[in-house]
């Protein structure tokens, strides 16, 4: 609330936060006063959200509702010049940290959520996040780095722990953000990287598919994943389990100028599976055959004259999230995948 709240006959207690003052007043005595913070209602299994927003003027008919959420008393706030209200502080934090392709709205219950404006890859500086949270009384929660996000999905949220926070703590976080931008040529510590549009060629191997004995399932699955990220499956071809044929088809895709080459089928250790050796024979510089992630541990990744090449295991056909779904957005964002990137997939890489 704003104002002193001093009226004869009021039952109140005083609480000091730094130089600011909170006066606790019975809800029956609060009619006509203005709320200084949101009040939340929780109906288990039905609703959680604002019952009354900051700035609401308390009316007589509000008293039963306040008591329904367990409020016998509310606060009158006297804010010192050197302090900030939680909403104002959270909004300043969001403004300082939001980067390219991000947006944010008004504070909600002392929190501001920063969201993606595009389908892209999160860029989150972990050291910066830790430095902000080390300040104390201010909080920054984020998604992990390199996470695929879509329009409207959250990237981060800023929050202040107490109702009132010293402005100096918010300024410290703002200075950290400014220093990061200065060190990284104006780049924000939080932003969303756009995905480039690519045209990919898919070679599906296997005698059973090539001969028509079974229906190919790889094509529709891969096509859907590419299109969901704004790219295109430009061509799909079939090949039997023959190393020389597979080599020839991979080089055909390279000659077509496709931005990415995908080879599916025959990626296990069965004696009839010829695909990994054929990929190597085609001249692919293999970064890794195998990833420390489940599902998708048999995935192969490499480069053929700078063109990314995936050897896709069978799980890509039927599992919604595999190692392919981790690496594909990074390739589309322009990352050059290294062995260290593959190794790091093991931590948190169990999805079964």
Short mmCIF file of C-alpha atoms in Angstrom, two decimals, residues 31-211:
data_model
loop_
_atom_site.label_atom_id
_atom_site.label_comp_id
_atom_site.label_asym_id
_atom_site.label_seq_id
_atom_site.Cartn_x
_atom_site.Cartn_y
_atom_site.Cartn_z
CA UNK A 31 -10.92 -0.17 3.37
CA UNK A 32 -9.94 2.66 1.04
CA UNK A 33 -6.24 1.85 1.12
CA UNK A 34 -4.22 0.77 -1.91
CA UNK A 35 -2.44 -2.60 -2.15
CA UNK A 36 1.30 -2.35 -2.59
CA UNK A 37 1.75 -5.95 -3.78
CA UNK A 38 -0.19 -8.74 -5.43
CA UNK A 39 -2.20 -11.11 -3.28
CA UNK A 40 -2.37 -14.71 -4.49
CA UNK A 41 -5.25 -17.15 -4.31
CA UNK A 42 -4.66 -20.90 -4.49
CA UNK A 43 -7.51 -23.31 -5.16
CA UNK A 44 -5.85 -26.76 -5.24
CA UNK A 45 -6.27 -28.41 -8.63
CA UNK A 46 -8.24 -25.45 -9.99
CA UNK A 47 -6.48 -22.11 -9.84
CA UNK A 48 -3.39 -20.26 -8.68
CA UNK A 49 -3.01 -16.59 -9.46
CA UNK A 50 -3.71 -13.03 -8.47
CA UNK A 51 -6.83 -12.39 -6.45
CA UNK A 52 -5.95 -8.72 -6.11
CA UNK A 53 -3.24 -6.83 -8.01
CA UNK A 54 -0.86 -4.19 -6.80
CA UNK A 55 -2.68 -0.84 -6.92
CA UNK A 56 -6.09 -2.29 -6.05
CA UNK A 57 -8.06 -0.10 -3.62
CA UNK A 58 -9.54 -2.25 -0.86
CA UNK A 59 -13.33 -2.14 -0.65
CA UNK A 60 -15.75 -3.38 1.98
CA UNK A 61 -16.80 -6.34 -0.17
CA UNK A 62 -13.15 -7.43 -0.47
CA UNK A 63 -12.84 -8.27 3.21
CA UNK A 64 -14.46 -11.77 3.01
CA UNK A 65 -12.28 -12.61 -0.02
CA UNK A 66 -9.14 -11.53 1.83
CA UNK A 67 -10.10 -13.71 4.78
CA UNK A 68 -10.78 -16.62 2.42
CA UNK A 69 -7.11 -16.61 1.44
CA UNK A 70 -6.01 -16.40 5.08
CA UNK A 71 -5.42 -12.67 5.26
CA UNK A 72 -6.42 -11.22 8.61
CA UNK A 73 -3.87 -8.43 8.16
CA UNK A 74 -2.26 -6.61 5.25
CA UNK A 75 0.62 -4.19 5.00
CA UNK A 76 0.86 -0.45 4.53
CA UNK A 77 4.21 0.38 2.96
CA UNK A 78 6.41 3.39 3.49
CA UNK A 79 9.16 2.94 0.89
CA UNK A 80 12.51 4.60 1.55
CA UNK A 81 14.24 6.44 -1.28
CA UNK A 82 17.07 3.89 -1.45
CA UNK A 83 14.72 0.88 -1.67
CA UNK A 84 12.64 -0.66 -4.46
CA UNK A 85 9.36 -2.53 -4.46
CA UNK A 86 9.65 -6.13 -5.70
CA UNK A 87 7.73 -5.42 -8.92
CA UNK A 88 9.86 -2.42 -9.87
CA UNK A 89 13.05 -4.31 -9.07
CA UNK A 90 12.06 -7.40 -11.08
CA UNK A 91 11.17 -5.22 -14.06
CA UNK A 92 14.51 -3.41 -13.96
CA UNK A 93 16.32 -6.74 -13.84
CA UNK A 94 14.40 -7.98 -16.88
CA UNK A 95 15.17 -4.81 -18.85
CA UNK A 96 18.88 -5.14 -18.06
CA UNK A 97 19.15 -8.78 -19.13
CA UNK A 98 16.79 -9.26 -22.08
CA UNK A 99 18.60 -9.76 -25.36
CA UNK A 100 17.89 -10.38 -29.01
CA UNK A 101 14.63 -12.15 -29.94
CA UNK A 102 13.27 -11.90 -26.39
CA UNK A 103 10.30 -10.11 -24.88
CA UNK A 104 8.80 -9.63 -21.43
CA UNK A 105 5.60 -8.33 -19.90
CA UNK A 106 4.53 -6.67 -16.69
CA UNK A 107 5.46 -8.00 -13.25
CA UNK A 108 3.23 -10.75 -11.88
CA UNK A 109 3.43 -11.49 -8.17
CA UNK A 110 6.88 -9.91 -8.05
CA UNK A 111 8.19 -11.84 -11.05
CA UNK A 112 8.91 -10.90 -14.67
CA UNK A 113 9.14 -13.70 -17.25
CA UNK A 114 11.32 -13.26 -20.33
CA UNK A 115 10.07 -15.22 -23.36
CA UNK A 116 11.27 -16.12 -26.82
CA UNK A 117 9.85 -14.30 -29.83
CA UNK A 118 11.04 -16.96 -32.30
CA UNK A 119 11.78 -20.65 -32.69
CA UNK A 120 15.46 -20.74 -31.85
CA UNK A 121 18.20 -21.83 -29.49
CA UNK A 122 18.64 -20.35 -26.04
CA UNK A 123 21.92 -18.58 -25.34
CA UNK A 124 22.45 -18.39 -21.59
CA UNK A 125 25.72 -17.33 -19.96
CA UNK A 126 25.93 -19.63 -16.93
CA UNK A 127 28.66 -17.60 -15.21
CA UNK A 128 26.53 -14.45 -15.48
CA UNK A 129 23.50 -16.22 -14.00
CA UNK A 130 25.60 -17.44 -11.07
CA UNK A 131 27.04 -13.96 -10.52
CA UNK A 132 23.58 -12.39 -10.35
CA UNK A 133 22.29 -15.01 -7.92
CA UNK A 134 25.36 -14.51 -5.72
CA UNK A 135 24.27 -10.91 -5.04
CA UNK A 136 21.51 -12.03 -2.71
CA UNK A 137 17.83 -11.01 -2.48
CA UNK A 138 17.56 -10.94 -6.28
CA UNK A 139 16.96 -14.10 -8.30
CA UNK A 140 17.46 -15.08 -11.94
CA UNK A 141 16.18 -18.47 -13.10
CA UNK A 142 16.84 -19.62 -16.68
CA UNK A 143 16.58 -22.56 -19.03
CA UNK A 144 19.85 -24.30 -19.85
CA UNK A 145 22.11 -23.14 -22.65
CA UNK A 146 21.43 -24.55 -26.15
CA UNK A 147 17.78 -25.38 -25.37
CA UNK A 148 15.29 -25.27 -28.22
CA UNK A 149 12.59 -22.69 -27.53
CA UNK A 150 9.51 -21.64 -29.47
CA UNK A 151 7.58 -18.36 -29.60
CA UNK A 152 6.07 -17.54 -26.24
CA UNK A 153 8.12 -20.07 -24.31
CA UNK A 154 10.06 -18.79 -21.26
CA UNK A 155 13.81 -18.28 -21.34
CA UNK A 156 14.25 -16.75 -17.90
CA UNK A 157 12.45 -15.16 -14.98
CA UNK A 158 13.62 -12.38 -12.68
CA UNK A 159 12.39 -12.17 -9.14
CA UNK A 160 13.14 -10.36 -5.93
CA UNK A 161 12.96 -12.48 -2.78
CA UNK A 162 11.75 -9.89 -0.23
CA UNK A 163 8.91 -7.45 -0.81
CA UNK A 164 11.39 -4.59 -0.54
CA UNK A 165 14.99 -4.72 -1.80
CA UNK A 166 17.84 -2.19 -1.66
CA UNK A 167 18.21 -0.49 -5.02
CA UNK A 168 21.97 -1.05 -4.74
CA UNK A 169 21.48 -4.79 -5.27
CA UNK A 170 19.51 -4.20 -8.46
CA UNK A 171 22.14 -1.72 -9.65
CA UNK A 172 24.81 -4.36 -9.05
CA UNK A 173 22.95 -6.81 -11.30
CA UNK A 174 22.49 -4.08 -13.93
CA UNK A 175 26.22 -3.37 -13.82
CA UNK A 176 27.00 -7.06 -14.33
CA UNK A 177 24.78 -7.07 -17.43
CA UNK A 178 26.40 -3.89 -18.76
CA UNK A 179 29.88 -5.30 -18.17
CA UNK A 180 28.95 -8.51 -20.00
CA UNK A 181 27.72 -6.55 -23.02
CA UNK A 182 30.90 -4.50 -23.05
CA UNK A 183 33.06 -7.62 -22.93
CA UNK A 184 31.10 -9.39 -25.69
CA UNK A 185 30.60 -6.61 -28.25
CA UNK A 186 27.12 -5.63 -27.10
CA UNK A 187 25.76 -9.16 -26.82
CA UNK A 188 23.35 -9.78 -23.98
CA UNK A 189 23.97 -12.55 -21.43
CA UNK A 190 20.51 -13.89 -22.38
CA UNK A 191 19.22 -14.07 -25.95
CA UNK A 192 17.72 -16.43 -28.54
CA UNK A 193 19.70 -17.55 -31.57
CA UNK A 194 17.70 -17.89 -34.82
CA UNK A 195 17.82 -21.12 -36.82
CA UNK A 196 18.89 -21.04 -40.45
CA UNK A 197 16.78 -22.75 -43.08
CA UNK A 198 18.53 -25.72 -44.70
CA UNK A 199 17.79 -28.14 -47.52
CA UNK A 200 18.69 -31.68 -46.53
CA UNK A 201 19.12 -34.94 -48.39
CA UNK A 202 18.11 -38.21 -46.71
CA UNK A 203 19.51 -41.60 -47.69
CA UNK A 204 17.59 -44.50 -46.18
CA UNK A 205 19.55 -47.75 -46.22
CA UNK A 206 18.47 -51.34 -45.73
CA UNK A 207 17.60 -54.23 -48.04
CA UNK A 208 14.16 -54.58 -46.48
CA UNK A 209 13.20 -51.00 -47.38
CA UNK A 210 15.05 -50.90 -50.72
CA UNK A 211 13.28 -54.08 -51.89
#
